[in-house]
Coordinates of C-alpha atoms in Angstrom, one line a residue:
M1 CA -26.0 79.9 -31.5
A2 CA -25.2 76.8 -29.5
S3 CA -23.1 75.4 -26.7
V4 CA -20.4 72.9 -27.3
T5 CA -19.6 70.1 -24.9
I6 CA -16.4 68.0 -25.1
A7 CA -16.6 65.0 -22.8
D8 CA -13.7 62.7 -22.2
V9 CA -12.6 63.1 -25.9
R10 CA -9.6 61.1 -27.0
K11 CA -7.6 60.8 -30.2
A12 CA -5.1 58.1 -31.2
Y13 CA -3.2 57.4 -34.4
G14 CA -2.5 53.7 -34.1
T15 CA -0.8 53.3 -30.7
A16 CA 0.1 56.9 -30.4
Q17 CA -2.2 58.8 -28.1
V18 CA -2.6 62.4 -29.1
L19 CA -5.5 63.6 -26.9
H20 CA -6.0 62.1 -23.4
G21 CA -9.6 62.6 -22.2
I22 CA -10.4 66.3 -22.9
N23 CA -13.3 67.8 -21.0
I24 CA -14.4 71.4 -22.0
D25 CA -17.8 73.0 -21.8
V26 CA -18.3 76.1 -24.0
A27 CA -21.4 78.1 -23.2
D28 CA -23.8 79.5 -25.8
G29 CA -22.3 82.7 -27.3
E30 CA -18.9 82.3 -25.5
F31 CA -15.5 83.0 -27.0
V32 CA -13.1 80.3 -25.9
T33 CA -9.5 80.1 -27.0
L34 CA -7.5 76.9 -27.1
V35 CA -3.8 77.8 -26.6
G36 CA -0.6 75.9 -26.1
P37 CA 2.7 75.1 -27.8
S38 CA 2.9 73.5 -31.2
G39 CA 2.0 69.8 -31.0
C40 CA -0.2 70.1 -27.9
G41 CA -3.3 68.8 -29.8
K42 CA -5.3 72.0 -30.0
S43 CA -5.8 72.0 -33.8
T44 CA -6.5 68.3 -33.7
L45 CA -9.3 68.9 -31.2
L46 CA -10.7 71.8 -33.3
R47 CA -10.8 69.5 -36.4
M48 CA -12.6 66.8 -34.4
I49 CA -15.2 69.4 -33.4
A50 CA -15.5 70.3 -37.1
G51 CA -15.8 66.7 -38.2
L52 CA -12.5 66.7 -40.1
E53 CA -10.9 64.2 -37.8
D54 CA -12.5 61.0 -36.4
I55 CA -13.0 60.7 -32.7
T56 CA -11.3 57.8 -31.0
G57 CA -13.2 58.0 -27.8
G58 CA -15.6 60.3 -25.9
E59 CA -18.4 62.5 -27.1
I60 CA -18.7 65.9 -28.7
S61 CA -22.1 67.7 -28.6
I62 CA -23.1 70.9 -30.4
G63 CA -26.3 72.2 -28.8
D64 CA -28.4 69.2 -27.9
R65 CA -27.0 67.0 -30.6
T66 CA -24.1 64.5 -30.3
V67 CA -22.1 65.0 -33.5
N68 CA -19.5 62.2 -33.3
E69 CA -20.9 60.5 -36.5
L70 CA -22.2 63.6 -38.3
P71 CA -20.3 64.8 -41.4
P72 CA -19.0 68.4 -41.3
K73 CA -21.8 69.9 -43.4
A74 CA -24.4 68.5 -41.0
R75 CA -22.8 70.1 -37.8
D76 CA -23.9 73.7 -38.5
I77 CA -20.4 75.1 -38.0
A78 CA -18.2 77.4 -40.0
M79 CA -14.4 77.2 -40.0
V80 CA -11.8 79.9 -40.8
F81 CA -8.4 78.6 -41.6
Q82 CA -5.0 80.3 -41.4
N83 CA -4.5 79.9 -45.2
Y84 CA -7.9 81.6 -46.0
A85 CA -8.9 78.7 -48.5
L86 CA -10.4 81.1 -51.0
Y87 CA -11.2 80.1 -54.5
P88 CA -8.8 82.1 -56.8
H89 CA -11.1 82.1 -59.8
M90 CA -14.1 83.5 -57.9
T91 CA -14.7 87.1 -56.9
V92 CA -15.1 88.1 -53.2
A93 CA -18.8 88.0 -53.5
Q94 CA -18.8 84.6 -55.2
N95 CA -16.4 83.2 -52.5
M96 CA -18.6 84.6 -49.7
G97 CA -21.8 83.3 -51.3
Y98 CA -20.6 79.8 -52.4
S99 CA -22.0 77.9 -49.4
M100 CA -25.4 79.3 -50.1
K101 CA -25.1 78.3 -53.7
L102 CA -24.4 74.8 -52.6
R103 CA -27.6 74.9 -50.5
R104 CA -29.5 76.0 -53.6
A105 CA -30.5 79.3 -52.0
S106 CA -32.0 81.9 -54.3
K107 CA -29.9 84.6 -55.9
E108 CA -31.7 87.3 -54.0
E109 CA -31.3 85.5 -50.7
T110 CA -27.6 84.9 -51.4
A111 CA -27.0 88.5 -52.5
K112 CA -28.7 89.8 -49.3
A113 CA -26.6 87.6 -47.0
V114 CA -23.3 88.5 -48.9
Q115 CA -24.1 92.2 -48.7
E116 CA -24.9 92.1 -45.0
A117 CA -21.6 90.2 -44.3
A118 CA -19.7 92.7 -46.5
R119 CA -21.2 95.6 -44.5
I120 CA -20.2 94.1 -41.2
L121 CA -16.6 93.5 -42.4
D122 CA -16.2 96.7 -44.5
L123 CA -15.8 94.6 -47.7
E124 CA -18.4 96.4 -49.8
P125 CA -15.9 98.1 -52.1
L126 CA -14.1 94.8 -52.7
L127 CA -16.9 92.5 -53.7
Q128 CA -16.0 92.3 -57.4
R129 CA -12.3 91.8 -56.8
F130 CA -10.4 88.5 -56.9
P131 CA -8.4 87.1 -54.0
K132 CA -5.1 87.9 -55.8
Q133 CA -6.1 91.6 -55.8
L134 CA -6.4 91.6 -51.9
S135 CA -4.0 92.1 -49.0
G136 CA -3.6 89.4 -46.4
G137 CA -5.9 91.2 -44.0
Q138 CA -8.6 91.6 -46.7
R139 CA -8.4 87.9 -47.6
Q140 CA -8.9 87.0 -44.0
R141 CA -11.9 89.2 -43.7
V142 CA -13.3 87.5 -46.8
A143 CA -12.8 84.1 -45.2
M144 CA -14.6 85.5 -42.1
G145 CA -17.4 86.8 -44.3
R146 CA -17.8 83.5 -46.0
A147 CA -18.3 82.0 -42.5
I148 CA -20.8 84.7 -41.5
V149 CA -22.9 84.1 -44.6
R150 CA -23.4 80.5 -43.5
D151 CA -25.0 81.8 -40.3
P152 CA -23.6 78.9 -38.3
K153 CA -24.2 77.9 -34.7
V154 CA -20.5 77.8 -34.0
F155 CA -17.5 79.5 -35.5
L156 CA -14.2 77.6 -35.5
F157 CA -10.9 79.6 -36.0
D158 CA -7.7 77.7 -36.7
E159 CA -4.8 80.1 -36.1
P160 CA -6.3 82.6 -38.6
L161 CA -3.8 85.4 -38.0
S162 CA -0.5 83.5 -38.2
N163 CA 0.2 84.5 -41.8
L164 CA -0.2 88.2 -41.1
D165 CA 2.4 90.8 -40.0
A166 CA 2.5 92.0 -36.4
K167 CA 0.6 95.3 -37.1
L168 CA -2.1 93.6 -39.0
R169 CA -2.5 90.9 -36.4
V170 CA -3.3 93.6 -33.8
Q171 CA -5.9 95.1 -36.1
M172 CA -7.5 91.7 -37.0
R173 CA -7.6 90.7 -33.3
A174 CA -9.8 93.8 -32.6
E175 CA -12.0 93.1 -35.7
I176 CA -12.6 89.5 -34.6
K177 CA -13.4 90.5 -31.1
E178 CA -15.8 93.2 -32.3
L179 CA -17.4 90.7 -34.7
H180 CA -18.1 88.4 -31.7
Q181 CA -19.6 91.2 -29.7
R182 CA -21.8 92.1 -32.6
L183 CA -23.0 88.6 -33.6
Q184 CA -22.8 86.9 -30.1
T185 CA -22.1 83.6 -31.8
T186 CA -20.1 80.8 -30.1
I187 CA -16.5 80.9 -31.1
I188 CA -13.7 78.4 -30.5
Y189 CA -10.4 79.8 -31.5
V190 CA -7.1 78.0 -31.7
T191 CA -3.8 79.9 -31.4
H192 CA -0.2 79.3 -30.1
D193 CA 0.0 83.0 -29.4
Q194 CA -0.9 83.7 -25.8
V195 CA -1.2 87.4 -26.5
E196 CA -4.1 86.6 -28.9
A197 CA -5.6 84.4 -26.3
M198 CA -5.4 87.0 -23.5
T199 CA -6.8 89.9 -25.5
M200 CA -9.7 88.1 -27.2
A201 CA -11.1 85.3 -25.2
D202 CA -13.8 85.1 -22.5
R203 CA -12.1 82.0 -21.3
I204 CA -8.8 80.3 -22.2
V205 CA -8.0 76.6 -22.3
V206 CA -4.3 76.0 -21.8
M207 CA -3.2 72.7 -23.3
R208 CA 0.0 70.7 -23.2
D209 CA 0.8 67.2 -24.6
G210 CA -2.8 66.4 -25.4
R211 CA -4.1 67.4 -21.9
V212 CA -5.8 70.4 -20.4
E213 CA -3.6 72.2 -17.9
Q214 CA -6.1 74.9 -16.8
I215 CA -9.3 76.6 -17.9
G216 CA -10.2 80.1 -16.8
R217 CA -10.7 83.7 -17.6
P218 CA -7.5 85.4 -18.9
L219 CA -6.7 87.4 -15.8
D220 CA -7.5 84.4 -13.5
L221 CA -4.9 82.4 -15.4
Y222 CA -2.5 85.2 -15.2
D223 CA -2.9 85.9 -11.5
N224 CA -3.5 82.4 -10.3
P225 CA -1.8 79.8 -12.6
A226 CA -2.4 76.2 -11.6
N227 CA 1.2 75.2 -12.3
K228 CA 4.5 76.4 -13.5
F229 CA 3.7 75.6 -17.2
V230 CA 0.6 77.8 -17.2
A231 CA 2.5 80.6 -15.3
G232 CA 5.3 80.5 -17.9
F233 CA 3.1 80.3 -20.9
I234 CA 0.6 83.0 -20.0
G235 CA 2.1 86.5 -19.9
S236 CA 4.6 88.3 -22.1
P237 CA 7.4 88.7 -21.2
A238 CA 7.2 85.3 -19.4
M239 CA 7.3 84.9 -15.6
N240 CA 10.8 84.5 -14.1
F241 CA 11.5 81.3 -12.3
I242 CA 14.3 80.6 -9.7
D243 CA 14.8 77.3 -7.9
G244 CA 15.7 77.2 -4.2
T245 CA 14.4 76.5 -0.7
V246 CA 12.3 78.4 1.9
T247 CA 14.3 79.4 4.9
G248 CA 12.9 80.8 8.1
G249 CA 9.5 81.2 6.6
L250 CA 10.5 84.6 5.3
F251 CA 13.0 84.3 2.5
F252 CA 13.7 82.3 -0.6
T253 CA 17.5 81.7 -0.9
T254 CA 19.4 80.9 -4.1
D255 CA 23.0 81.6 -4.9
G256 CA 23.3 83.3 -1.5
V257 CA 20.6 85.8 -2.4
S258 CA 17.5 86.2 -0.2
L259 CA 14.1 87.2 -1.8
P260 CA 10.9 88.1 0.0
L261 CA 8.0 85.6 0.3
P262 CA 4.3 86.0 1.2
A263 CA 4.0 86.3 5.0
T264 CA 2.2 82.9 5.3
S265 CA 4.8 80.7 3.6
S266 CA 6.0 78.9 6.7
A267 CA 3.9 75.9 5.8
I268 CA 6.5 75.0 3.1
E269 CA 9.5 75.5 5.4
G270 CA 12.6 73.7 4.1
K271 CA 10.8 72.4 0.9
P272 CA 12.5 72.7 -2.5
V273 CA 10.4 75.1 -4.5
T274 CA 10.4 77.3 -7.6
Y275 CA 10.0 81.0 -7.0
G276 CA 8.0 82.8 -9.7
I277 CA 7.8 86.6 -10.2
R278 CA 6.5 88.4 -13.2
P279 CA 8.8 91.0 -14.9
E280 CA 6.4 94.0 -14.1
H281 CA 6.5 93.2 -10.4
F282 CA 10.1 94.3 -9.9
R283 CA 10.7 97.8 -8.5
I284 CA 13.9 99.9 -8.3
D285 CA 14.5 100.3 -4.6
P286 CA 17.7 101.6 -3.0
N287 CA 17.1 99.2 -0.1
G288 CA 16.6 96.2 -2.3
F289 CA 19.0 93.5 -3.6
A290 CA 21.7 94.1 -6.1
A291 CA 21.5 92.7 -9.7
R292 CA 23.9 93.3 -12.6
V293 CA 22.4 94.7 -15.8
Q294 CA 22.9 92.4 -18.9
V295 CA 20.6 93.8 -21.6
V296 CA 18.5 97.0 -21.9
E297 CA 15.6 97.2 -24.4
P298 CA 13.9 100.6 -24.4
M299 CA 10.4 100.3 -26.0
G300 CA 9.1 103.8 -25.6
S301 CA 6.3 103.3 -23.1
E302 CA 8.3 100.8 -21.1
T303 CA 11.8 99.5 -20.7
Q304 CA 12.7 95.8 -20.5
I305 CA 15.9 95.0 -18.7
V306 CA 17.6 91.6 -18.3
V307 CA 19.6 91.4 -15.0
R308 CA 21.7 88.7 -13.5
L309 CA 21.0 87.7 -9.9
G310 CA 23.6 85.2 -8.8
T311 CA 23.8 82.8 -11.8
K312 CA 20.3 83.5 -13.0
D313 CA 19.1 85.9 -15.6
L314 CA 15.8 87.6 -14.8
T315 CA 13.6 89.9 -17.0
C316 CA 12.3 93.1 -15.5
L317 CA 9.7 95.4 -17.0
F318 CA 9.5 99.1 -15.9
R319 CA 6.8 101.5 -17.0
E320 CA 8.8 104.5 -15.8
R321 CA 11.8 105.7 -17.9
V322 CA 15.0 104.1 -16.8
E323 CA 18.3 104.1 -18.7
P324 CA 21.0 101.9 -17.1
R325 CA 23.9 100.6 -19.1
P326 CA 25.0 97.0 -19.4
S327 CA 27.2 96.0 -16.4
D328 CA 25.6 98.7 -14.2
T329 CA 24.1 97.5 -10.9
L330 CA 20.4 97.9 -10.1
T331 CA 19.0 97.5 -6.6
L332 CA 15.6 95.9 -6.9
S333 CA 12.7 94.7 -4.7
V334 CA 9.6 92.7 -5.4
D335 CA 6.2 92.8 -3.8
P336 CA 5.9 89.6 -1.7
Q337 CA 2.2 89.3 -2.4
Q338 CA 2.9 89.0 -6.2
V339 CA 5.2 86.0 -5.7
R340 CA 4.0 82.6 -6.8
L341 CA 5.6 79.4 -5.5
F342 CA 5.6 76.0 -7.3
D343 CA 6.6 72.5 -6.3
A344 CA 10.1 71.9 -7.6
S345 CA 9.3 68.4 -8.9
S346 CA 5.7 68.5 -10.0
G347 CA 5.4 72.2 -11.0
A348 CA 2.1 72.4 -9.2
A349 CA 1.2 75.8 -7.6
L350 CA 1.7 75.9 -3.8
Q351 CA -0.4 77.8 -1.4
A352 CA 1.9 80.2 0.4

C-alpha cells in the first residue's frame, strides 16, 4: 500500500490547458473517487498517475517516490478499465496470471496468486473459461482479479462499471467496496456517476473544467457544498435552485412567492442569491405555500413529484405514500435549516 500525492499537476495539449494545477493528497489505504461531468479532466488525471499520459507540470508521488518520469510498469500500480481489456484467446486463469508470467514468476507462485484472487472474487468455477463465455459482471471481476494478482501499491479504476446494466452496477459497487475493505489497498476511482461516488468513497474529489471544486467525505459534500456546482452535482435527484433576493431577513421572494430562510440570514439582506433546497426536504403542510403538480413518479418506497412554483419547476421527494394527480395543488413547506444559499453571480456558498 502507498499514499499518492498530486502537487500542482498540470496538463496541456499544445496551447489547450486541460488540468489547471491539481492538488490532492490520498492517504495510504484510502478510497478516493474523482467525479465530475464528461470532459472535466478526471480520466486524464488518472492516466497521468498511471504513467499513460505525460505530465506538463507539477509532481506526482506514489509512496516516497516521485513518478513523473517512471514508466507505468515501474510505478507499482494496477489499472482496471471500463472495457475490461481481457485477452480473448486466454482463459480466465491465464488472463489473471499474465502479469506474473511477464515477471517470470514460477508456475507455482502464479497458480497460488491466481487461486487466491479467484477465491476473493468468487471466480474459482470460471478459471478455465474464456472471456466470450462470461457475462459483463464476470469479465469485470476477472479484470479486478488480474489487478489483485499484481499485488500493487495502488489500484486505479477508470469508470469500470459504465458498461454494465443498472442492477449489475449496484452489485459490482458493493463488491468493489467489499474488496477495498478486505485488501485495505489505496484506490483512486474515476466515475461520472455521483451515486457511485457517494456510496463507495472515503472521500470525493469533485472536478469541473480541469479544476478541483471541492474535496471531502460524501456526506460533508452533500450537506455543505462549497458552491452551486457541487450542490447540484452531488445528490440524486439534484438540488432545486431558485434565483431571487433576501427580503426582511426572513424570506426569499421569487415570482411573488415567499420561502423561509435560516434565522441568521440578515447579513445578506437585499443581495441577489440562489436559493437551494434538496427534494427530500419538502414536506406536505396545510399551512405551507401552494404549488401545482406537474408530474408524479411513484417508485414504491418513495414518490417523486415535480411541482411548479411561480414559473419554476421543483422536484420533491416524499418517503410517505402520496398520490396527487397532475394539475392538483399541493401545499408544501421546507425546513429553513436545510436551505443553502449561493451567490447569484459566482455560485459560491453563502453563510446564512
